[in-house]
DNA sequence: TCATGTCACTAGAACGATCTAGAAGCGTGA
DNA sequence: TCACGCTTCTAGATCGTTCTAGTGACATGA
């Protein structure tokens, strides 16, 4: 049943239309240099045969691939949002996206190699875990844009959100509501956990408050665990490393019979889809995935097409106040 | 800074090693036909120059690409789990994976075209929404495997989980716990919502029970809404369309002051990562993503390498009983 | 000694597109 | 009439591989 017939080539179309291969190439590319009548004739023949240009051959000849490689972690919902936005921005700029998934069994380097093999003209890496040196090695081959992480050395571009400013806003928000005893459940070894930790320390210190930090992580489980250890000395507000941790934290507080935000305010980070769920309504710091993604794509395209040196773009996050933060109880 | 020097080719390596291009090609492919000493000499030269085979040229010449196209929906965590497993299975079979994301702004056809342009030798589509006819058109070009959906016509392969059996197990589980008043919150227009609906009707009917069905969907919000409409005539158990819906449902029940599973048992579907979260512990029907993914990859590879006709693989799901299902209260 | 086979290697033609250089057709002005 | 420029079209080289068909060297067996 499956007709495994050879797929038509430029040559076939050329013969069908009675012109040369070169002219068919011109028409298919939409390049100038073909009379309108011939153009139509060729297009008709191509449609008739079901011709589809062979990108391998095309790309081999014309060093341009118009392809951006994007690596992301499967399982990070926040990354998925970035992928969405990146698709839109890339296609608006006339580029296609090659996706590479990083999973537990598939290290980042392997994903990057695959993206390069596809012919990516630039790489956009979401929260890369490679060292600056390793990144620099790739950056010698193609422009590399690190997304959500900015300590990547001079040869790699970066587009990130201002972690300090995000935490400052978080502290500011809670303090202005009247909170004084605020705890930060950190991100452990996750990318950008450290800058947030130190930002928290600095901003609390600046206000003369005690910067209590508890070990956490990037997942619900981490928030759960942190929530339990909070027990004896319960603060009036908690800033979680991210939304997923915040969700686990809230769950743990509930289990302890505490109400959010009546007894404890909880602030997330990322403003992910979880935060927006109607039954969660998590107050969160938004890094604005679509904007970041667009900026990263723009940066990659600029590097490909221009001769600009690598640069570091930092965007300011913003606070999205929902239902999990409020003024502390009178006795707090 | 960025040295934009031409990347080395087979020719460069050949000259450096003092042999012919063909021999370098043989060595790089690990093909037989080269003396060990020469092999080493060539490999050294290649390493020295930082040679990396140009996949475009390679693929152009050897019609084989060893590439499987996989389309998935960003935002579906369950799909991400499949992607993970597919990567592992594909690489075990010596294939690379090309990922294509389907988003709201990027229809399935566009994703498929992109995957074909990359040179995919077969397509694996997770829950495709195209009609059988449209799928058949693509199936004329390359083998197409539909994952999680099996009503795809004769020309398209499919790997799916037995929805009837899944629902049967769900009903069986709840009935054996002592439940009689069971409601199914369905998946609305989602893929495989219909087979689950009718399976529920049949299995309840077979037991002489009333098959109550409430309109739902695939997201938390849908479960929330359904949960509210349950109000006046609360059943003792609910089978949700999937885990996300189940989560919303549980949240809605909680808001109504009901305890799960003491007052109402809730059963999910997919056994996704959400179900496994320690604070959720959702009982669920597992479709076993890794197994399904592996089966789909196997099927695709078999179709590529053999001459088998399209086929439909159906796997049996299994029940994972956790903490959200229990015997109904005495008065129930 | 000579056909035969095996092994290591090579020259040159593919693959299917794009690109360069140039040819053909046609109108225009000197 | 001829040179010139413009538009439209074509032949052939080219991209970096793999594949086909072979070549030469050497060993083997009759």
XYZ file of C-alpha atoms (C1' of nucleotides) in Angstrom:
724
model
C 0.000 0.000 0.000
C 2.559 2.509 1.096
C 3.904 3.751 -2.212
C 7.548 4.123 -1.448
C 8.218 6.137 -4.573
C 11.189 8.429 -4.919
C 10.288 11.938 -3.957
C 10.359 14.488 -6.778
C 13.395 16.744 -7.183
C 14.046 20.074 -8.800
C 14.949 18.157 -11.916
C 11.536 16.521 -12.125
C 9.764 19.837 -11.740
C 12.056 21.398 -14.334
C 11.236 18.693 -16.850
C 7.523 18.894 -16.159
C 7.533 22.656 -16.601
C 9.961 22.561 -19.515
C 12.538 24.860 -17.962
C 15.967 24.517 -16.389
C 16.650 23.446 -12.805
C 18.127 26.824 -12.031
C 14.920 28.570 -12.920
C 12.857 26.262 -10.773
C 15.252 27.013 -7.934
C 14.722 30.724 -8.486
C 10.963 30.356 -8.408
C 10.897 28.095 -5.349
C 13.030 30.555 -3.427
C 10.877 33.456 -4.508
C 14.019 35.099 -5.839
C 13.781 37.802 -8.521
C 14.614 36.913 -12.085
C 11.651 34.979 -13.426
C 8.776 36.189 -15.570
C 5.377 36.035 -13.909
C 3.983 33.603 -16.480
C 6.873 31.158 -16.095
C 6.692 31.511 -12.353
C 3.104 30.348 -12.392
C 3.881 27.508 -14.763
C 6.645 26.282 -12.468
C 4.549 26.619 -9.328
C 1.774 24.634 -10.971
C 4.155 21.869 -11.985
C 5.614 21.772 -8.475
C 2.182 21.527 -6.889
C 1.183 18.868 -9.378
C 4.149 16.674 -8.480
C 3.894 17.365 -4.776
C 7.396 18.756 -4.836
C 8.978 19.617 -1.507
C 12.465 21.121 -1.479
C 15.039 18.898 0.137
C 16.366 20.969 2.983
C 19.500 18.870 3.326
C 20.602 19.661 -0.189
C 19.455 23.240 0.073
C 21.310 23.803 3.289
C 24.426 22.070 2.100
C 24.762 24.492 -0.741
C 23.707 27.722 0.917
C 25.536 27.783 4.203
C 22.540 29.513 5.792
C 20.136 27.177 7.562
C 17.857 29.726 9.189
C 17.726 27.401 12.129
C 18.026 28.203 15.817
C 18.810 25.425 18.267
C 16.922 25.604 21.554
C 17.668 23.314 24.464
C 15.212 22.919 27.313
C 14.556 20.535 30.159
C 11.597 18.267 29.703
C 9.620 18.329 32.887
C 10.137 22.022 33.534
C 6.777 23.528 32.749
C 8.353 26.962 32.804
C 10.667 25.919 29.993
C 7.693 24.802 27.951
C 6.278 28.299 28.158
C 9.533 29.674 26.864
C 9.517 27.196 23.995
C 6.061 28.393 23.014
C 7.103 31.997 22.903
C 10.372 31.221 21.157
C 8.533 29.467 18.349
C 6.445 32.542 17.761
C 9.336 34.970 17.821
C 11.568 32.795 15.659
C 8.980 32.367 12.968
C 8.319 36.112 13.029
C 12.014 36.630 12.305
C 11.965 34.045 9.536
C 13.758 31.331 11.463
C 12.867 27.770 12.279
C 13.487 26.227 15.689
C 15.261 22.953 16.393
C 14.301 21.627 19.805
C 16.602 19.605 21.981
C 15.371 18.044 25.188
C 17.621 17.623 28.190
C 16.555 14.705 30.353
C 18.161 12.793 33.165
C 19.574 10.216 30.769
C 20.629 12.713 28.140
C 23.220 15.241 29.198
C 23.324 18.782 27.911
C 26.389 18.251 25.749
C 24.698 15.486 23.805
C 21.694 17.704 23.179
C 23.933 20.537 22.012
C 25.858 18.279 19.651
C 22.594 17.114 18.133
C 21.403 20.687 17.659
C 24.662 21.582 15.950
C 24.368 18.519 13.748
C 20.972 19.708 12.608
C 22.757 22.811 11.428
C 21.717 25.354 14.028
C 23.213 28.729 13.304
C 22.960 29.726 16.948
C 22.146 28.048 20.229
C 19.750 29.206 22.886
C 20.243 27.251 26.089
C 17.719 27.523 28.880
C 19.444 27.492 32.254
C 22.567 25.779 30.965
C 24.546 23.816 33.512
C 27.813 23.782 31.589
C 30.792 25.731 32.820
C 31.738 29.041 31.235
C 34.675 27.345 29.586
C 32.578 24.650 28.023
C 30.080 27.229 26.830
C 32.903 29.288 25.397
C 34.084 26.334 23.364
C 30.699 26.101 21.675
C 30.529 29.876 21.393
C 33.625 29.630 19.207
C 31.565 27.708 16.668
C 28.226 29.492 16.744
C 26.687 32.296 18.798
C 25.425 30.911 22.104
C 22.731 32.624 24.146
C 22.244 31.539 27.720
C 18.711 32.058 28.923
C 17.921 32.562 32.622
C 21.549 32.436 33.615
C 24.057 35.229 33.213
C 27.347 34.128 34.756
C 28.542 32.610 31.522
C 31.686 34.493 30.681
C 32.455 36.995 27.972
C 32.076 34.858 24.875
C 28.533 33.744 25.532
C 25.490 35.984 25.276
C 22.945 35.920 28.018
C 19.369 36.982 28.520
C 18.259 36.825 32.074
C 15.904 38.262 34.567
C 17.260 40.456 37.330
C 17.245 38.086 40.271
C 18.295 40.750 42.731
C 15.488 43.014 41.673
C 13.007 40.133 41.808
C 13.902 39.289 45.370
C 13.980 42.975 46.287
C 10.415 43.324 45.029
C 9.395 40.214 46.926
C 10.831 41.529 50.183
C 9.457 44.979 49.517
C 5.979 43.584 48.871
C 5.908 41.536 52.063
C 7.437 44.247 54.226
C 4.990 46.814 52.934
C 2.175 44.454 53.921
C 3.599 44.564 57.436
C 5.662 41.385 57.587
C 8.887 41.372 59.606
C 9.635 37.684 60.090
C 10.237 36.473 56.553
C 11.925 33.227 55.557
C 13.477 32.357 52.219
C 13.231 28.717 51.188
C 16.104 28.621 48.725
C 16.738 26.705 45.537
C 19.617 24.596 46.777
C 21.997 23.990 43.901
C 19.635 25.110 41.151
C 20.774 27.709 38.632
C 20.235 31.233 40.052
C 19.592 29.941 43.554
C 22.729 31.661 44.778
C 22.004 35.190 43.484
C 18.520 35.010 44.978
C 19.899 33.855 48.297
C 22.355 36.691 48.531
C 19.807 39.215 47.313
C 17.513 38.103 50.112
C 20.284 38.469 52.654
C 21.153 41.932 51.426
C 17.612 43.251 51.191
C 16.574 41.925 54.580
C 19.763 43.281 56.112
C 19.208 46.669 54.533
C 15.893 46.843 56.372
C 17.340 45.672 59.642
C 15.516 42.347 59.481
C 16.839 38.866 60.185
C 17.469 37.053 56.838
C 16.396 33.512 57.721
C 17.162 31.020 54.972
C 16.088 27.382 54.811
C 17.463 24.791 52.410
C 15.025 23.960 49.640
C 15.074 23.099 45.957
C 13.161 23.423 42.732
C 10.432 20.845 43.260
C 7.233 20.428 45.245
C 8.917 17.884 47.485
C 11.541 20.427 48.469
C 8.866 22.894 49.496
C 7.124 20.177 51.477
C 10.248 19.298 53.384
C 11.104 22.919 54.058
C 7.552 23.542 55.264
C 7.830 20.819 57.845
C 11.136 22.092 59.208
C 9.566 25.524 59.631
C 7.368 24.110 62.379
C 8.467 25.470 65.730
C 9.447 28.970 64.690
C 6.801 29.823 62.115
C 7.415 33.091 60.228
C 4.563 35.259 58.933
C 5.746 35.059 55.336
C 7.829 32.830 53.095
C 9.528 33.563 49.791
C 9.964 30.304 47.884
C 12.603 29.672 45.256
C 9.954 29.010 42.640
C 6.273 28.239 42.214
C 6.597 24.488 42.443
C 8.420 24.735 45.731
C 5.804 27.249 46.890
C 3.033 24.786 46.088
C 4.650 22.055 48.149
C 5.187 24.539 50.918
C 1.550 25.615 50.964
C 0.484 22.003 51.050
C 2.737 21.362 54.015
C 1.363 24.409 55.862
C -2.178 23.233 55.223
C -1.276 19.860 56.667
C -0.108 21.673 59.796
C -3.491 23.348 60.041
C -2.260 26.752 58.944
C -4.163 28.952 56.532
C -2.588 30.786 53.600
C -2.463 33.751 53.617
C -4.313 34.284 56.913
C -1.595 32.640 59.027
C 1.326 32.651 56.627
C 1.864 34.495 53.348
C 3.619 32.575 50.572
C 5.262 34.135 47.545
C 6.399 32.096 44.574
C 8.764 32.824 41.711
C 8.269 32.335 37.946
C 4.572 33.098 37.691
C 4.204 29.726 36.004
C 0.964 28.184 34.843
C 0.632 26.566 38.269
C 0.594 29.961 39.941
C -2.197 31.064 37.662
C -4.490 28.104 38.339
C -7.732 29.372 39.730
C -7.548 27.276 42.857
C -3.962 28.221 43.552
C -3.844 31.943 42.803
C -0.266 32.117 43.936
C 1.345 35.515 44.338
C 4.570 35.305 42.389
C 7.461 37.135 40.806
C 7.025 37.001 37.060
C 10.059 36.719 34.812
C 7.757 37.035 31.847
C 8.684 33.994 29.795
C 7.435 35.331 26.472
C 9.503 38.486 26.761
C 12.612 36.613 27.802
C 12.197 34.127 24.980
C 11.707 36.882 22.448
C 14.769 38.694 23.739
C 16.861 35.547 23.468
C 15.740 34.893 19.910
C 16.371 38.523 18.971
C 19.812 38.334 20.490
C 20.639 35.110 18.625
C 19.439 36.516 15.314
C 21.350 39.752 15.847
C 24.524 37.815 16.513
C 24.022 35.655 13.425
C 23.200 38.461 11.074
C 25.323 41.243 12.454
C 28.811 41.485 13.732
C 27.967 42.592 17.222
C 30.007 41.292 20.119
C 28.364 39.074 22.736
C 26.254 40.967 25.231
C 24.248 40.436 28.356
C 20.620 41.451 28.440
C 18.947 41.735 31.820
C 15.222 42.252 32.102
C 13.362 43.452 35.129
C 10.825 41.036 36.587
C 7.575 42.193 38.102
C 5.331 41.237 40.974
C 2.007 39.543 40.397
C 0.042 39.774 43.627
C -2.694 37.161 43.886
C -4.293 35.445 46.853
C -1.437 33.905 48.832
C 0.004 37.090 50.257
C -1.744 39.416 52.679
C -1.088 41.461 55.785
C -0.045 39.333 58.770
C -2.557 38.529 61.500
C -2.720 41.132 64.285
C -0.789 38.936 66.682
C 1.914 38.136 64.086
C 37.022 37.508 18.984
C 34.787 34.863 17.567
C 36.982 33.186 14.984
C 34.606 32.661 12.124
C 36.910 30.334 10.257
C 35.638 27.778 7.779
C 35.054 24.483 9.455
C 37.281 21.603 8.402
C 35.984 19.036 5.909
C 36.810 15.479 5.030
C 39.209 16.878 2.456
C 41.197 18.744 5.093
C 41.497 15.665 7.260
C 42.482 13.578 4.246
C 45.274 15.961 3.351
C 46.502 16.175 6.914
C 46.586 12.392 7.213
C 47.924 11.886 3.708
C 45.123 9.601 2.555
C 42.065 9.862 0.323
C 38.725 11.391 1.310
C 37.026 8.048 0.891
C 39.255 6.449 3.450
C 38.617 9.189 5.963
C 34.928 8.671 5.369
C 35.351 4.963 6.078
C 37.194 5.647 9.309
C 34.778 8.303 10.524
C 31.835 6.001 9.960
C 33.608 3.161 11.723
C 33.051 1.093 8.599
C 35.268 -1.922 7.917
C 38.028 -1.640 5.353
C 40.831 0.303 6.970
C 44.016 -0.937 8.604
C 44.284 -0.250 12.303
C 47.391 1.883 11.916
C 45.821 4.126 9.252
C 42.637 4.321 11.261
C 44.550 5.771 14.183
C 46.431 8.169 11.949
C 43.171 9.466 10.499
C 41.474 9.752 13.869
C 44.423 11.733 15.200
C 44.324 14.108 12.260
C 40.586 14.566 12.688
C 40.921 15.329 16.371
C 43.782 17.683 15.665
C 41.681 19.727 13.235
C 38.545 19.576 15.344
C 36.740 17.897 12.479
C 32.998 17.360 12.843
C 31.159 15.606 10.027
C 28.662 17.795 8.243
C 25.394 16.012 8.760
C 23.710 17.884 5.916
C 26.149 16.536 3.375
C 26.218 13.153 5.013
C 22.466 12.840 4.990
C 22.133 14.182 1.496
C 24.308 11.423 0.151
C 23.114 8.502 2.214
C 19.387 8.789 2.009
C 19.231 7.400 5.545
C 19.003 10.076 8.215
C 18.504 7.861 11.237
C 16.127 10.498 12.462
C 12.699 10.078 14.017
C 10.355 13.049 14.166
C 8.374 13.346 17.375
C 5.602 15.887 17.837
C 4.316 16.746 21.282
C 2.271 19.460 22.921
C 4.235 21.847 25.058
C 2.366 22.265 28.295
C 1.323 18.640 28.553
C 3.531 17.279 31.306
C 2.507 13.765 30.318
C 3.930 14.346 26.857
C 7.214 15.423 28.387
C 7.477 12.070 30.119
C 6.975 10.350 26.800
C 9.649 12.498 25.193
C 12.085 11.433 27.899
C 11.459 7.784 27.325
C 11.483 8.146 23.559
C 14.933 9.702 23.666
C 16.252 6.724 25.562
C 14.664 4.137 23.303
C 15.623 5.923 20.103
C 19.245 6.214 21.060
C 19.271 2.551 22.074
C 18.103 1.728 18.556
C 20.715 3.993 17.011
C 18.355 6.775 16.051
C 18.301 10.457 16.820
C 15.114 12.312 17.722
C 13.864 15.525 16.137
C 11.416 17.273 18.425
C 8.544 19.366 17.186
C 6.412 21.337 19.608
C 2.734 21.935 18.995
C 1.539 25.141 20.608
C -1.574 27.242 20.330
C 0.001 29.454 17.683
C 1.644 26.607 15.817
C -0.672 24.047 14.296
C 0.182 20.393 14.010
C 0.658 20.478 10.241
C 3.349 23.114 10.509
C 5.183 21.045 13.095
C 4.967 17.968 10.901
C 6.260 19.837 7.866
C 9.217 21.032 9.895
C 9.963 17.524 11.092
C 9.860 16.243 7.529
C 12.129 19.064 6.434
C 14.658 17.960 8.995
C 14.634 14.644 7.204
C 12.697 12.480 9.628
C 12.397 8.943 8.340
C 9.267 8.370 10.374
C 6.884 10.447 12.443
C 5.626 9.736 15.924
C 2.709 11.987 16.773
C 1.447 12.174 20.324
C -2.342 12.460 20.389
C -2.588 13.807 16.849
C -5.641 15.913 16.084
C -5.495 15.533 12.318
C -8.120 13.526 10.497
C -7.391 10.006 9.279
C -7.242 11.326 5.734
C -4.688 13.963 6.561
C -2.633 11.442 8.482
C -2.847 9.067 5.547
C -1.427 11.709 3.260
C 1.670 11.972 5.413
C 1.752 8.207 5.820
C 2.214 8.019 2.076
C 5.543 9.795 2.474
C 6.952 8.240 5.645
C 5.707 5.780 8.247
C 3.496 7.586 10.756
C 2.882 6.287 14.262
C 0.039 7.781 16.240
C 0.645 7.620 19.951
C -2.259 7.571 22.442
C -4.853 7.546 19.697
C -5.874 4.566 17.618
C -8.739 5.630 15.327
C -6.362 6.715 12.609
C -7.238 4.564 9.647
C -5.398 1.734 7.982
C -2.358 3.550 6.640
C -1.181 4.948 9.939
C 0.348 2.882 12.727
C -0.825 3.412 16.247
C 0.359 2.649 19.724
C -2.207 3.247 22.358
C -3.351 2.230 25.749
C -6.552 0.254 26.099
C -8.975 2.937 27.253
C -11.795 0.491 27.777
C -9.670 -1.692 29.979
C -8.410 1.337 31.895
C -11.892 2.495 32.716
C -12.963 -1.048 33.462
C -10.184 -1.318 36.027
C -11.165 2.034 37.495
C -14.780 0.990 37.906
C -13.760 -2.426 39.170
C -11.447 -0.881 41.763
C -14.071 1.484 43.105
C -16.872 -1.062 43.079
C -14.742 -3.592 44.884
C -14.127 -0.964 47.564
C -17.884 -0.779 47.993
C -18.794 2.271 45.906
C -22.088 2.289 44.024
C -22.650 5.956 43.219
C -19.745 6.734 40.898
C -19.471 9.738 38.589
C -17.234 10.150 35.574
C -15.978 13.669 34.911
C -15.207 13.310 31.230
C -12.579 14.824 28.950
C -14.916 16.879 26.787
C -13.508 17.024 23.280
C -10.040 15.759 24.176
C -8.556 12.835 22.279
C -9.752 9.532 23.802
C -12.437 11.229 25.879
C -15.116 9.455 23.902
C -13.869 5.858 24.294
C -13.494 6.404 28.031
C -16.978 7.818 28.263
C -18.568 4.885 26.528
C -16.434 2.404 28.447
C -17.702 3.963 31.654
C -21.281 3.717 30.478
C -20.870 0.079 29.500
C -19.045 -1.028 32.637
C -21.440 0.716 34.999
C -24.390 -0.651 33.070
C -22.978 -4.153 33.171
C -23.004 -3.921 36.953
C -26.484 -2.500 37.106
C -25.226 0.902 38.267
C -26.238 4.338 37.066
C -23.499 5.734 34.762
C -23.534 9.413 35.722
C -21.314 11.537 33.487
C -20.437 15.194 33.976
C -18.829 17.426 31.368
C -15.172 18.106 32.109
C -11.924 18.559 30.216
C -8.203 17.996 30.427
C -7.187 20.767 32.781
C -7.372 21.608 36.479
C -9.977 24.275 35.781
C -12.262 21.701 34.219
C -12.027 19.515 37.293
C -12.772 22.544 39.489
C -15.879 23.423 37.556
C -17.108 19.851 37.521
C -16.483 19.587 41.240
C -18.719 22.540 41.924
C -21.572 21.217 39.817
C -21.402 17.976 41.774
C -22.679 19.805 44.848
C -26.224 18.743 45.601
C -26.023 15.107 44.627
C -22.545 14.139 45.811
C -21.394 10.658 44.754
C -19.028 8.556 46.849
C -16.434 8.288 44.104
C -15.331 10.131 40.983
C -13.292 8.941 38.009
C -11.632 11.931 36.381
C -10.546 12.106 32.760
C -6.956 12.648 33.784
C -4.764 13.597 36.728
C -4.871 17.320 36.159
C -8.642 17.325 36.137
C -8.568 15.119 39.236
C -6.374 17.655 41.010
C -8.779 20.481 40.294
C -11.624 18.271 41.406
C -9.983 17.445 44.714
C -9.308 21.107 45.307
C -12.949 21.925 44.675
C -14.096 19.188 47.052
C -11.769 20.492 49.725
C -13.240 23.943 49.263
C -16.661 22.408 49.907
C -15.363 21.000 53.151
C -15.217 17.419 51.934
C -12.333 15.104 52.693
C -10.656 12.855 50.124
C -10.931 9.908 50.350
C -12.971 9.864 53.581
C -16.002 11.551 51.998
C -15.286 11.099 48.317
C -12.803 8.883 46.502
C -11.091 10.374 43.452
C -9.331 8.387 40.750
C -7.131 10.028 38.125
C -5.823 8.835 34.792
C -2.252 8.947 33.395
C -0.311 8.392 36.600
C 1.555 11.576 35.778
C 4.242 13.179 37.899
C 1.504 15.186 39.646
C -0.162 12.016 40.812
C 3.100 10.833 42.296
C 3.803 13.999 44.307
C 4.071 13.077 47.937
C 1.372 15.470 49.039
C -1.024 14.401 46.325
C -0.670 10.621 46.264
C -3.390 10.331 43.692
C -4.722 6.903 42.811
C -4.563 6.718 39.059
C -4.684 4.542 35.967
C -1.188 4.294 34.558
C -0.672 4.163 30.815
C 3.002 3.695 31.491
C 4.543 6.430 29.386
C 7.974 4.811 29.073
C 6.516 1.579 27.723
C 4.235 3.374 25.288
C 7.070 5.546 24.077
C 9.344 2.577 23.607
C 6.635 0.715 21.714
C 6.081 3.686 19.417
C 9.783 4.020 18.670
C 10.058 0.279 18.052
C 7.107 0.411 15.734
C 8.547 3.349 13.789
C 11.930 1.669 13.445
C 10.338 -1.592 12.364
C 8.375 0.205 9.680
C 11.466 2.030 8.450
C 13.738 -0.960 8.380
C 11.320 -3.694 7.460
C 8.531 -4.020 5.026
C 5.783 -4.688 7.520
C 2.353 -3.218 6.929
C 1.000 -0.618 9.356
C -0.296 -2.096 12.582
C -2.048 -1.107 15.765
C -0.448 -1.878 19.075
C -2.631 -1.705 22.155
C -1.136 -1.948 25.599
C -2.965 -2.700 28.778
C -2.857 0.013 31.444
C -2.702 -0.775 35.131
C -4.074 0.631 38.333
C -1.869 2.451 40.798
C -3.753 2.706 44.064
C -2.510 5.480 46.315
C -4.220 7.607 48.935
C -7.221 9.167 47.207
C -9.376 6.072 46.949
C -10.816 4.129 49.883
C -13.983 2.402 50.989
C -16.957 4.776 51.252
C -18.075 6.008 54.678
C -20.605 3.750 56.387
C -23.500 6.081 55.626
C -22.513 6.459 51.952
C 53.730 -20.063 -13.030
C 49.341 -18.334 -13.063
C 44.581 -17.847 -11.901
C 42.071 -16.574 -7.639
C 41.042 -14.248 -3.494
C 41.563 -10.920 0.100
C 42.890 -6.641 1.958
C 43.856 -1.717 1.930
C 43.126 1.893 -0.470
C 41.605 5.479 -4.283
C 39.344 8.079 -8.261
C 35.344 9.858 -9.592
C 30.393 9.875 -9.823
C 26.610 10.571 -7.301
C 22.959 13.128 -3.805
C 19.725 17.727 -4.755
C 19.978 21.911 -4.180
C 22.307 27.045 -5.064
C 25.398 30.125 -7.359
C 28.191 32.180 -11.030
C 28.865 33.487 -15.460
C 27.102 34.033 -19.537
C 23.673 33.590 -23.558
C 19.456 34.817 -25.938
C 15.786 38.001 -26.898
C 14.245 42.512 -27.267
C 13.824 47.437 -27.162
C 16.402 51.922 -27.596
C 19.236 55.577 -29.120
C 23.133 57.121 -31.996
C 23.100 48.983 -38.510
C 25.257 48.397 -34.318
C 26.373 48.868 -29.542
C 24.190 48.802 -25.213
C 21.379 47.592 -21.331
C 17.736 45.090 -19.343
C 15.223 41.012 -18.437
C 14.783 36.172 -18.621
C 16.717 32.026 -18.785
C 20.468 28.174 -18.879
C 24.865 25.297 -18.419
C 27.954 23.786 -15.346
C 30.563 24.163 -11.134
C 29.992 23.567 -6.390
C 28.772 22.347 -1.306
C 30.789 17.866 1.856
C 29.689 13.715 2.112
C 28.910 8.431 0.628
C 28.956 4.922 -2.811
C 30.573 2.224 -6.833
C 33.918 0.274 -9.258
C 38.056 -0.407 -9.446
C 43.630 -0.752 -8.664
C 47.698 -2.686 -6.733
C 50.008 -5.605 -3.458
C 50.431 -9.818 -1.489
C 49.286 -14.531 -0.178
C 47.260 -19.066 -1.520
C 46.567 -23.300 -3.940
C 46.756 -26.111 -8.137
